[in-house]
XYZ file of C-alpha atoms in Angstrom:
784
model
C 29.506 3.164 27.748
C 32.224 5.833 27.867
C 32.384 8.031 24.776
C 35.761 9.044 23.379
C 36.556 12.747 23.794
C 36.318 14.651 20.491
C 39.628 15.597 18.898
C 39.548 19.184 20.135
C 39.082 18.188 23.775
C 41.579 15.371 24.057
C 44.573 16.704 25.969
C 45.776 13.937 28.251
C 48.522 11.334 27.991
C 46.439 8.174 28.128
C 46.685 5.970 25.020
C 43.226 4.562 25.681
C 40.966 7.240 24.240
C 38.111 5.999 26.456
C 40.053 6.799 29.640
C 39.957 10.455 30.636
C 42.915 12.126 32.345
C 42.655 14.719 35.149
C 43.189 17.453 32.551
C 40.190 16.180 30.582
C 38.079 16.331 33.734
C 39.334 19.856 34.391
C 38.285 20.952 30.900
C 34.930 19.196 31.255
C 34.296 20.910 34.585
C 35.509 24.304 33.325
C 33.242 24.099 30.277
C 30.338 23.125 32.516
C 30.854 26.119 34.794
C 31.385 28.441 31.833
C 28.155 27.268 30.213
C 26.394 27.732 33.539
C 27.581 31.362 33.501
C 26.724 31.914 29.846
C 23.024 31.446 30.557
C 23.132 34.396 32.921
C 25.630 36.141 30.651
C 23.516 36.435 27.525
C 20.199 35.046 28.768
C 19.615 32.829 25.735
C 20.431 29.358 27.106
C 18.851 27.238 29.783
C 20.951 25.524 32.429
C 23.253 22.830 31.124
C 22.382 20.691 34.090
C 19.531 20.838 36.585
C 22.128 20.334 39.288
C 25.900 20.176 39.308
C 27.117 16.773 38.118
C 28.850 14.782 40.829
C 32.494 14.105 40.056
C 34.438 11.630 42.097
C 37.450 13.944 41.933
C 39.523 16.186 44.158
C 38.447 19.784 43.459
C 41.885 21.096 44.440
C 43.522 18.733 41.946
C 41.331 20.145 39.174
C 42.091 23.725 40.248
C 45.834 23.024 39.950
C 45.382 22.073 36.283
C 44.168 25.550 35.349
C 46.879 27.754 33.827
C 47.473 31.223 35.251
C 46.474 33.795 32.624
C 49.603 35.886 33.172
C 48.439 38.708 30.915
C 49.608 41.591 33.091
C 52.751 42.883 34.751
C 53.323 43.064 38.485
C 50.495 44.670 40.427
C 48.927 46.613 37.532
C 47.296 43.676 35.738
C 46.272 42.035 39.001
C 44.652 45.295 40.143
C 42.608 45.389 36.933
C 41.378 41.849 37.657
C 40.272 42.890 41.169
C 38.506 45.905 39.663
C 36.603 43.721 37.163
C 35.427 41.497 40.036
C 34.235 44.536 41.996
C 32.506 46.184 39.023
C 30.490 43.010 38.402
C 29.718 42.607 42.114
C 28.543 46.237 42.296
C 26.320 45.804 39.231
C 28.175 48.371 37.121
C 27.708 48.095 33.338
C 31.455 47.817 32.774
C 33.791 46.186 30.278
C 37.458 45.307 30.669
C 39.555 45.545 27.500
C 43.033 44.205 26.847
C 45.175 42.043 24.565
C 44.892 38.278 24.374
C 48.618 37.585 24.494
C 49.522 34.177 23.120
C 52.466 34.157 25.533
C 51.949 35.906 28.864
C 54.505 36.948 31.478
C 57.421 34.514 31.239
C 57.751 31.459 33.478
C 60.718 31.961 35.786
C 63.073 29.058 36.461
C 65.979 29.299 38.884
C 69.015 27.343 37.670
C 72.163 27.413 39.797
C 70.763 30.525 41.489
C 70.249 32.435 38.221
C 66.935 33.455 36.705
C 66.185 31.735 33.402
C 63.084 32.770 31.437
C 60.823 30.303 29.675
C 57.932 31.165 27.358
C 54.522 31.059 29.035
C 52.573 28.956 26.542
C 49.396 29.281 28.590
C 47.073 28.511 25.665
C 48.726 25.217 24.669
C 45.760 23.197 25.992
C 43.193 25.830 25.033
C 41.251 28.153 27.336
C 37.807 26.834 28.293
C 36.632 30.182 29.746
C 36.832 32.305 26.594
C 34.494 32.598 23.617
C 35.807 33.836 20.262
C 33.537 36.475 18.704
C 34.549 36.644 15.014
C 31.323 38.525 14.208
C 32.811 41.546 16.030
C 36.208 41.454 14.304
C 37.503 44.947 13.494
C 40.222 46.499 11.297
C 43.150 48.401 12.833
C 45.363 50.572 10.606
C 49.120 51.240 10.714
C 51.690 53.195 8.656
C 50.401 54.915 5.495
C 50.235 58.671 4.920
C 47.895 61.606 5.482
C 45.981 63.092 2.541
C 44.303 66.515 2.587
C 41.256 66.324 0.322
C 38.347 68.683 -0.279
C 36.170 66.422 1.868
C 38.626 66.548 4.762
C 41.701 64.768 6.055
C 42.187 61.095 5.238
C 44.666 58.493 6.507
C 45.419 56.366 3.419
C 47.625 53.551 2.088
C 47.616 51.907 5.508
C 48.460 48.358 6.463
C 45.449 46.651 8.029
C 45.517 44.184 10.904
C 42.298 42.575 12.139
C 41.381 42.525 15.823
C 39.508 39.352 16.770
C 37.758 39.616 20.156
C 37.651 36.822 22.726
C 35.128 37.294 25.536
C 35.511 35.977 29.074
C 32.655 36.112 31.591
C 33.298 38.092 34.791
C 30.730 36.998 37.388
C 29.697 39.256 40.245
C 29.351 37.853 43.745
C 25.937 36.266 44.324
C 24.037 38.724 42.106
C 23.729 36.841 38.779
C 25.547 39.701 37.026
C 28.103 38.532 34.490
C 30.153 41.303 32.887
C 32.545 40.946 29.964
C 36.285 41.042 29.637
C 37.081 41.424 25.930
C 40.634 40.615 24.829
C 41.804 41.325 21.280
C 43.872 38.919 19.196
C 45.689 40.106 16.050
C 44.898 38.418 12.745
C 46.245 39.145 9.281
C 43.597 39.867 6.618
C 43.545 37.286 3.830
C 45.160 39.675 1.364
C 47.901 40.722 3.786
C 51.064 41.287 1.671
C 49.494 39.168 -1.097
C 48.194 41.907 -3.385
C 51.489 41.953 -5.289
C 52.263 38.244 -5.050
C 52.448 37.938 -8.842
C 55.575 40.103 -8.843
C 56.968 38.754 -5.610
C 57.296 35.636 -3.552
C 53.896 34.096 -2.731
C 55.326 31.772 -0.069
C 57.129 34.623 1.681
C 53.990 36.746 1.468
C 51.989 34.065 3.276
C 54.748 33.658 5.879
C 54.762 37.442 6.410
C 51.246 37.172 7.840
C 53.080 36.463 11.084
C 54.274 40.078 11.117
C 50.690 41.225 11.650
C 49.856 38.490 14.115
C 52.984 39.146 16.190
C 51.147 42.131 17.699
C 49.345 39.877 20.172
C 52.078 37.243 20.394
C 53.870 38.159 23.629
C 53.582 40.458 26.648
C 56.525 42.776 27.285
C 57.680 41.683 30.760
C 59.006 45.040 32.019
C 57.348 46.426 35.114
C 58.150 50.028 36.085
C 60.482 50.399 33.118
C 59.639 51.910 29.720
C 60.835 50.046 26.631
C 60.302 52.132 23.509
C 60.032 49.380 20.892
C 57.943 49.644 17.735
C 56.121 46.379 18.481
C 55.135 47.690 21.928
C 53.675 50.879 20.414
C 51.795 48.712 17.902
C 50.318 46.730 20.808
C 49.253 49.901 22.603
C 47.545 51.362 19.539
C 46.047 48.003 18.517
C 44.108 47.616 21.767
C 42.794 51.199 21.847
C 41.828 51.336 18.160
C 39.820 48.110 18.386
C 38.299 49.079 21.741
C 37.145 52.537 20.647
C 35.473 51.120 17.536
C 33.708 48.608 19.786
C 32.567 51.287 22.243
C 31.305 53.570 19.467
C 29.435 50.700 17.808
C 27.712 49.973 21.117
C 26.978 53.667 21.694
C 25.421 54.082 18.241
C 23.102 51.101 18.697
C 20.792 52.606 21.308
C 18.728 49.454 21.780
C 20.198 46.145 22.907
C 20.675 43.850 19.935
C 19.835 46.534 17.377
C 21.715 46.104 14.105
C 20.870 49.608 12.913
C 23.154 52.462 13.907
C 20.680 54.885 15.407
C 22.742 57.454 17.324
C 24.593 59.869 15.071
C 24.881 62.783 17.503
C 27.709 62.487 20.040
C 26.644 65.142 22.562
C 25.561 62.467 25.050
C 28.689 60.340 24.564
C 30.313 61.252 27.925
C 26.970 60.603 29.676
C 26.929 57.057 28.325
C 30.638 56.211 28.196
C 33.475 56.586 30.707
C 36.931 55.346 29.743
C 39.555 54.894 32.443
C 43.162 54.885 31.188
C 45.036 52.353 33.325
C 48.438 54.125 33.350
C 49.739 55.644 30.076
C 49.772 52.395 28.071
C 46.392 53.193 26.412
C 47.191 56.931 26.024
C 46.904 56.741 22.199
C 43.139 56.427 22.798
C 43.017 60.221 23.186
C 44.286 61.130 19.664
C 42.446 58.099 18.248
C 39.060 59.273 19.579
C 39.835 62.752 18.218
C 40.667 61.216 14.814
C 37.339 59.353 14.776
C 35.349 62.431 15.796
C 37.107 64.955 13.518
C 38.101 62.910 10.433
C 35.319 60.306 10.284
C 32.318 61.772 12.144
C 33.167 65.325 10.933
C 32.772 67.036 14.307
C 34.346 70.487 14.758
C 37.643 70.303 16.691
C 36.435 72.168 19.795
C 33.340 70.016 20.186
C 35.329 66.813 19.613
C 37.913 67.908 22.196
C 35.257 68.755 24.785
C 33.625 65.324 24.382
C 36.996 63.562 24.445
C 38.112 65.266 27.669
C 34.814 64.510 29.406
C 35.079 60.833 28.362
C 38.624 60.039 29.504
C 40.131 59.814 32.976
C 43.727 58.853 33.757
C 45.167 56.788 36.598
C 48.870 57.276 37.301
C 50.567 54.188 38.744
C 54.207 55.217 39.172
C 56.416 58.191 39.930
C 59.667 56.558 38.786
C 60.999 58.634 35.858
C 62.297 55.569 33.989
C 58.782 54.103 33.999
C 57.046 57.071 32.342
C 56.376 56.491 28.643
C 58.043 58.900 26.208
C 57.606 57.801 22.588
C 60.062 59.095 19.932
C 58.287 61.440 17.499
C 59.955 59.727 14.509
C 58.511 56.351 15.490
C 54.985 57.722 15.972
C 55.229 59.573 12.634
C 56.158 56.341 10.849
C 53.563 54.129 12.529
C 50.681 56.564 13.154
C 51.216 59.686 11.006
C 47.722 61.136 11.492
C 47.933 60.694 15.271
C 51.180 62.657 15.411
C 49.475 65.558 13.630
C 46.604 65.428 16.125
C 49.007 65.318 19.091
C 50.831 68.375 17.694
C 47.506 70.188 17.340
C 46.491 69.272 20.914
C 49.877 70.484 22.128
C 49.729 73.766 20.197
C 46.318 74.660 21.614
C 47.442 73.589 25.097
C 50.614 75.737 24.929
C 48.675 78.726 23.529
C 46.475 78.505 26.629
C 49.497 78.320 28.972
C 51.163 81.260 27.197
C 47.964 83.315 27.608
C 47.850 82.556 31.351
C 51.597 82.911 31.931
C 53.018 85.389 29.379
C 56.791 85.161 28.790
C 57.184 82.070 31.019
C 59.156 80.036 28.456
C 60.409 77.547 31.017
C 56.852 76.702 32.047
C 55.953 76.084 28.392
C 58.914 73.705 28.104
C 57.977 71.859 31.310
C 54.309 71.489 30.344
C 54.706 70.683 26.652
C 53.518 67.290 25.347
C 56.663 67.250 23.187
C 60.062 67.029 24.856
C 62.764 68.759 22.825
C 66.513 68.234 23.103
C 68.190 65.187 21.598
C 65.506 62.808 20.345
C 62.135 64.551 20.241
C 59.669 62.572 22.342
C 55.982 62.638 23.242
C 55.399 62.670 27.008
C 52.437 60.318 27.278
C 51.598 61.252 30.870
C 51.243 64.899 29.803
C 48.971 63.800 26.943
C 46.818 61.839 29.410
C 46.533 64.773 31.822
C 45.632 67.306 29.120
C 43.153 64.908 27.463
C 41.318 63.797 30.638
C 38.822 65.409 33.005
C 40.209 63.547 36.048
C 43.678 62.386 37.094
C 44.268 60.178 40.109
C 47.044 58.525 42.044
C 46.491 55.222 43.837
C 47.254 56.009 47.504
C 47.002 59.234 49.532
C 50.758 59.784 49.748
C 51.248 58.930 46.069
C 48.479 61.284 44.923
C 50.086 64.054 46.972
C 53.467 63.404 45.307
C 51.756 63.392 41.880
C 50.216 66.798 42.675
C 53.110 68.521 44.401
C 56.109 67.065 42.575
C 55.666 64.975 39.421
C 52.892 67.036 37.748
C 53.114 70.175 39.880
C 52.550 72.622 36.987
C 49.423 70.795 35.787
C 47.959 70.569 39.296
C 48.558 74.297 39.833
C 46.638 74.976 36.604
C 43.673 72.661 37.289
C 43.730 71.575 40.960
C 40.144 70.260 40.784
C 41.227 67.677 38.170
C 43.555 65.815 40.579
C 42.157 63.160 42.927
C 43.157 60.158 45.013
C 41.728 56.658 44.661
C 43.500 54.299 47.048
C 43.852 50.842 45.522
C 42.018 47.813 46.859
C 41.801 44.036 46.502
C 38.809 41.771 46.020
C 37.986 39.864 49.219
C 36.374 37.135 47.113
C 39.715 35.913 45.732
C 42.039 37.208 48.437
C 40.141 35.816 51.425
C 37.227 33.509 50.591
C 38.991 31.596 47.849
C 42.550 31.497 49.154
C 41.881 31.335 52.907
C 38.529 29.577 53.515
C 39.473 28.692 57.100
C 39.878 32.329 58.109
C 36.882 33.459 56.028
C 34.659 30.938 57.791
C 35.991 31.875 61.217
C 35.202 35.549 60.559
C 31.718 34.654 59.271
C 31.005 32.720 62.481
C 31.741 35.851 64.510
C 30.204 38.669 62.437
C 28.053 37.002 59.761
C 28.644 36.654 56.017
C 27.709 40.155 54.846
C 31.309 41.373 55.207
C 32.126 39.667 51.891
C 30.237 42.428 50.064
C 30.925 45.113 52.675
C 34.434 44.643 54.020
C 34.100 47.627 56.384
C 32.118 45.256 58.632
C 35.441 43.693 59.650
C 35.617 46.447 62.307
C 33.167 44.270 64.286
C 36.134 41.973 65.002
C 37.603 44.601 67.358
C 35.324 43.361 70.107
C 36.944 39.904 69.910
C 40.553 41.121 70.330
C 40.587 39.916 73.960
C 38.466 36.805 73.362
C 40.812 33.931 74.281
C 38.888 31.385 72.221
C 38.934 33.593 69.106
C 42.650 34.311 69.590
C 43.349 30.570 69.702
C 41.159 29.930 66.639
C 42.904 32.636 64.564
C 46.312 31.253 65.557
C 45.120 27.720 64.696
C 43.967 28.740 61.191
C 47.343 30.425 60.556
C 49.201 27.335 61.772
C 47.122 25.056 59.541
C 47.905 27.289 56.542
C 51.608 27.189 57.414
C 51.618 23.398 57.710
C 49.825 23.117 54.370
C 52.327 25.466 52.705
C 55.281 23.607 54.258
C 53.886 20.368 52.810
C 53.553 22.054 49.403
C 57.199 23.202 49.541
C 58.392 19.742 50.481
C 56.353 18.111 47.693
C 57.126 20.625 44.922
C 60.618 21.864 45.841
C 61.961 19.110 48.149
C 62.590 21.825 50.778
C 61.786 21.217 54.437
C 60.820 24.137 56.650
C 59.645 24.181 60.239
C 55.989 25.343 60.378
C 56.637 26.669 63.904
C 59.202 29.175 62.613
C 58.195 32.660 61.518
C 57.335 32.857 57.829
C 58.854 36.203 56.834
C 57.808 36.806 53.218
C 58.972 39.320 50.623
C 57.063 38.842 47.376
C 57.506 41.549 44.768
C 58.804 42.133 41.288
C 62.581 42.388 41.653
C 63.420 46.094 41.528
C 66.009 48.217 43.310
C 63.301 50.488 44.768
C 61.558 47.535 46.433
C 64.854 46.879 48.249
C 65.117 43.108 48.258
C 68.801 43.891 48.879
C 68.038 45.349 52.308
C 66.190 42.181 53.256
C 69.183 40.175 51.991
C 71.617 42.237 54.110
C 69.432 41.578 57.159
C 69.570 37.835 56.481
C 73.363 38.017 56.303
C 73.384 40.007 59.557
C 71.192 37.408 61.304
C 73.420 34.659 59.951
C 76.473 36.447 61.347
C 74.818 36.613 64.763
C 74.507 32.824 64.856
C 72.885 31.162 66.539
C 69.959 33.407 65.585
C 67.919 34.922 68.398
C 64.686 33.389 67.191
C 63.758 30.808 64.553
C 62.622 32.413 61.311
C 61.609 31.188 57.863
C 62.165 33.336 54.803
C 60.286 32.975 51.512
C 61.042 35.379 48.691
C 59.917 35.647 45.040
C 60.658 35.962 41.860
C 67.655 44.727 33.831
C 71.312 43.228 34.897
C 70.942 44.401 38.515
C 67.654 42.540 39.101
C 69.222 39.289 37.932
C 72.265 39.874 40.129
C 69.984 40.459 43.127
C 68.251 37.132 42.457
C 71.617 35.373 42.194
C 72.844 36.997 45.429
C 69.739 35.942 47.374
C 70.184 32.375 46.130
C 73.910 32.417 46.932
C 73.207 33.618 50.485
C 70.488 30.963 50.781
C 72.965 28.244 49.773
C 75.447 29.243 52.499
C 72.821 29.806 55.209
C 70.812 26.663 54.519
C 73.911 24.443 54.543
C 75.517 25.896 57.672
C 75.829 23.197 60.373
C 75.670 25.704 63.260
C 72.555 27.507 62.038
C 70.954 24.190 61.111
C 67.199 24.569 60.622
C 66.986 27.745 62.730
C 67.202 30.014 59.664
C 66.130 29.029 56.175
C 66.188 31.195 53.059
C 64.007 30.060 50.151
C 63.604 31.779 46.785
C 60.254 30.630 45.402
C 60.532 30.564 41.622
C 57.833 31.778 39.259
C 55.738 33.819 41.666
C 52.228 34.141 40.214
C 48.609 34.389 41.360
C 48.150 30.664 42.024
C 51.321 30.610 44.166
C 50.304 33.832 45.941
C 47.048 32.143 46.938
C 49.134 29.548 48.815
C 51.890 31.686 50.339
C 49.857 34.716 51.494
C 47.552 32.832 53.929
C 50.666 31.142 55.433
C 52.638 34.359 55.990
C 53.439 35.760 59.439
C 55.436 38.847 58.428
C 54.914 40.868 55.254
C 57.874 42.870 53.880
C 56.863 46.275 52.442
C 60.216 48.051 52.618
C 60.426 50.347 49.567
C 62.170 53.699 49.952
C 59.560 56.234 51.115
C 58.055 58.002 48.108
C 58.704 55.290 45.508
C 55.898 52.694 45.813
C 52.700 54.184 44.395
C 50.436 52.001 46.524
C 51.090 48.288 46.632
C 48.295 45.722 46.857
C 50.308 42.778 48.182
C 50.500 44.687 51.467
C 46.672 44.656 51.615
C 46.435 40.937 50.805
C 48.822 40.046 53.620
C 46.984 42.290 56.101
C 43.614 40.709 55.269
C 45.076 37.222 55.660
C 46.512 37.752 59.135
C 50.131 38.739 58.492
C 51.787 41.661 60.265
C 53.599 44.291 58.197
C 57.179 45.479 58.497
C 57.417 48.521 56.287
C 58.285 52.108 55.539
C 55.758 54.944 55.434
C 55.230 54.508 51.702
C 52.300 53.845 49.390
C 49.235 52.327 51.040
C 51.318 51.350 54.116
C 50.583 54.888 55.353
C 46.833 54.296 55.231
C 47.185 50.796 56.699
C 48.963 52.354 59.678
C 46.214 55.005 59.821
C 43.477 52.362 59.895
C 45.112 49.884 62.306
C 47.166 52.337 64.390
C 50.877 52.739 63.742
C 51.612 50.703 66.877
C 50.057 47.645 65.157
C 52.527 47.710 62.261
C 56.312 47.537 62.393
C 57.087 50.908 60.831
C 60.721 51.959 60.425
C 63.044 54.195 58.476
C 62.951 57.470 56.614
C 59.716 59.252 55.751
C 59.312 61.115 52.437
C 60.515 64.383 53.975
C 63.614 62.621 55.374
C 64.456 61.267 51.931
C 64.032 64.760 50.448
C 66.307 66.197 53.139
C 68.933 63.495 52.539
C 68.837 64.270 48.808
C 69.572 67.921 49.597
C 72.447 67.075 51.950
C 73.785 64.336 49.668
C 73.585 60.597 50.375
C 76.998 59.094 51.158
C 76.775 55.317 51.512
C 80.374 55.067 52.733
C 79.510 56.915 55.967
C 76.960 54.242 56.981
C 79.417 51.472 56.049
C 82.108 53.057 58.245
C 79.733 53.617 61.171
C 77.824 50.301 61.308
C 80.052 47.239 62.019
C 77.373 44.655 61.108
C 76.648 46.371 57.801
C 80.404 46.537 57.089
C 80.772 42.827 57.855
C 77.875 41.844 55.583
C 79.119 43.985 52.672
C 82.707 42.733 53.106
C 81.486 39.132 52.938
C 79.540 39.782 49.734
C 82.489 41.695 48.218
C 85.134 39.116 49.191
C 83.329 36.113 47.700
C 82.237 34.526 50.989
C 78.905 33.704 49.304
C 80.487 32.979 45.900
C 83.852 31.262 46.620
C 84.205 29.960 43.048
C 83.720 33.495 41.662
C 84.919 35.966 44.335
C 84.132 39.021 42.150
C 80.645 37.830 41.183
C 78.795 40.497 43.166
C 81.161 43.435 42.622
C 78.523 45.237 40.519
C 75.973 44.934 43.333
C 78.432 46.289 45.914
C 79.528 49.071 43.571
C 75.894 50.081 43.005
C 75.202 50.158 46.775
C 78.160 52.477 47.372
C 77.984 54.768 44.342
C 74.664 54.558 42.462
C 71.989 53.606 45.012
C 69.065 55.961 44.304
C 67.029 54.061 46.896
C 69.393 54.461 49.881
C 69.532 50.933 51.282
C 72.311 51.731 53.780
C 70.403 54.751 55.154
C 67.543 52.542 56.391
C 69.591 49.431 57.243
C 70.102 50.154 60.955
C 66.447 51.065 61.574
C 65.345 47.960 59.657
C 67.539 45.586 61.679
C 66.341 47.117 64.965
C 62.719 46.865 63.843
C 63.259 43.194 62.953
C 64.475 42.637 66.525
C 61.139 43.999 67.764
C 59.373 41.605 65.389
C 61.342 38.648 66.774
C 60.579 39.647 70.351
C 56.829 39.899 69.745
C 56.720 36.638 67.770
C 57.891 34.764 70.887
C 54.668 35.928 72.607
C 52.091 34.063 70.542
C 49.054 35.618 72.221
C 50.266 39.219 71.871
C 51.225 38.551 68.243
C 47.794 37.109 67.414
C 45.995 40.024 69.094
C 47.908 42.372 66.816
C 46.937 40.162 63.860
C 43.238 40.471 64.808
C 43.554 44.277 65.045
C 45.037 44.307 61.536
C 42.305 42.110 60.042
C 39.661 44.268 61.735
C 41.229 47.362 60.131
C 41.533 45.902 56.605
C 38.017 46.889 55.448
C 39.102 50.084 53.686
C 41.273 48.077 51.308
C 38.465 46.333 49.442
C 38.430 47.053 45.707
C 34.635 47.455 46.137
C 35.340 50.676 48.064
C 37.851 51.803 45.418
C 35.412 51.182 42.561
C 32.550 52.929 44.366
C 34.810 55.999 44.574
C 35.722 55.820 40.870
C 32.021 55.422 40.010
C 30.900 58.338 42.191
C 33.737 60.835 41.604
C 34.951 60.111 38.060
C 32.502 58.007 36.024
C 29.322 59.547 37.478
C 27.450 56.259 37.623
C 25.731 54.604 40.557
C 26.435 51.030 41.666
C 23.336 48.834 41.519
C 22.199 46.281 44.068
C 19.911 44.803 41.452
C 20.012 41.016 41.374
C 19.445 40.029 37.756
C 17.056 37.056 37.576
C 18.673 33.796 36.439
C 17.815 32.486 32.946
C 15.052 30.175 34.171
C 13.037 33.056 35.705
C 11.094 35.877 33.983
C 13.421 38.645 32.876
C 11.314 41.704 33.699
C 11.835 41.329 37.468
C 14.361 44.151 37.748
C 14.449 45.934 34.403
C 13.531 49.309 35.857
C 16.738 49.473 37.920
C 19.396 48.740 35.292
C 22.475 50.914 35.870
C 23.083 53.811 33.507
C 26.331 54.385 31.615
C 29.350 52.325 30.733
C 32.817 52.245 32.241
C 35.560 50.784 30.064
């Protein structure tokens, strides 16, 4: 007898409440798996089932029902997710903290070639993986004023917002470890704006509760661009204030489950706690920890500062000046008055030290100050992070060198030992086993399954580079993935592509430095050479210029795809709403990966690593992690083209004149003239005049300078693609060289060099076995 679903679980369309929909089955399955994890997670429950219940359902259909938790921007949030997977797999006692945005990164729709944003209501059906923890709710303060009393400094008359934590289990790979991701949701206290309701408007006071709860309402969608809005600063402080209270609570309770605060001395704090600042967004954690130590715990300033510096480490993720956070002093003074005082004190002591080391060097003081004068006074958050941390790292060798020698040159000269490199990585669990089981299984047949936890073992594949059977099998897996993706495109987008054509894929956030425009110019050039020399398929992803670039790509696609001469030889497809679940489909089907940023602008990239691991070849500049990929695989096994960092520097000195390239290169001239004349926008001939104007007069990223080298390199790609065996051999060499780019390797380096903790190979016993099996080996310390 089927039982009706309880009210909270019913989410389908069926009118018969005894008939479950696929979404109901998805939620039932998700809750089952979550409960299975919870037993290992907190070791208080037995298994929900003795064995997995058999469902007469398509697993892939259920997977499609799950919403993407789009709680991060571009590569930064996705990197954090890979890191959480690796920390659990390596047995590190680590926590991931963030905000539980009600609306994540927007859903992108393409209408008539234009990007249209829709709200990402990812929680509309609930989230079966999370567990609300109201018992750990914490107050976060804003506004108010600073009071100097006999007992010390107090921050008073503040507005309080509550931070409600939601916990999500993060399971390690085959080790029974389940770590925690804790996301904070903003809640108004019950008396929020109600204390004076008798002299005001009670209804309005209740409605104003939304003002507090707006803090966790929506993710700012900008990637590599700083937006200095008050709500954004509130979000940044909200997450660090709640997180630091949580960390200190856990530090004070020395025994697991203890309700008494036993530790009152903070000398051992850096030995127990390591906090990694993921870019400058959590930079307010530095003055906040100082406020807790000095104002609340009554530590002397010097001791508090020493502990703070030894606790924090800072990862820089971008060198683009427009991306670096610089908060107006006036805004910080209004929102966080005590923190501004602390930042000024940090800065004064820092500048006194610089002045002592470099007497009369006023310009150095200006360059190194945490406060930028001139016009609006601003706090340079990257400088705050560097001064307040014991370690600073970039995310690829070339990027870390640029950070040291250019962006933060003065700081690196002062404390060279503080600056490190930690090349990014990706988790092979999601980005191979989960998304490409055919290839994962094929590799396991050849070298065993241990590579999943030790990706460096992929080097064993080198001995199969000339194995004809293996070459055929690798090519077959790729072809099957391409056929599957082509079927997906036809079903979802009503677009037909030839699975035998080359799938040339450029998936990135739209940004001028990533140079989607150069790819677009190459498409126009190939179109103008019709019929094209070789069949190719193009899939591309999803500020005024970014939207114009999207429109241009779609306009070119419309002309190319409807041209009777080109026919099906060249297809251009803009895949809307690029996200993790779509990446898991497109990456295993890709032949050629586009990594064509101007040298010196992409900090690392992780998409490049995902494509490499999944058997795509890379066309790219010597930028970010491409440099190390070429180092690992041999430059001859990537399609490297264009200016190096030193060439870009030289061109900057000489002066970049786009017009000269336009005059010298007939195919470039033809492509630009077509875009300018309205060939791709006949109803609005001037539609792309801003794009053309930017390319000629304001192109910081020098598209024309690399155009010729890019087109010639693409010809080499086309030539090799016609030789299937030679192409696949190069693919195998790339897969065999991808081991370095595991996030397990990255996290081991963070643990060893920055956090000073050791990974553990301890396998925690499952809940139905005695717990004392491995207690003596539990890892020491916490990374947050």
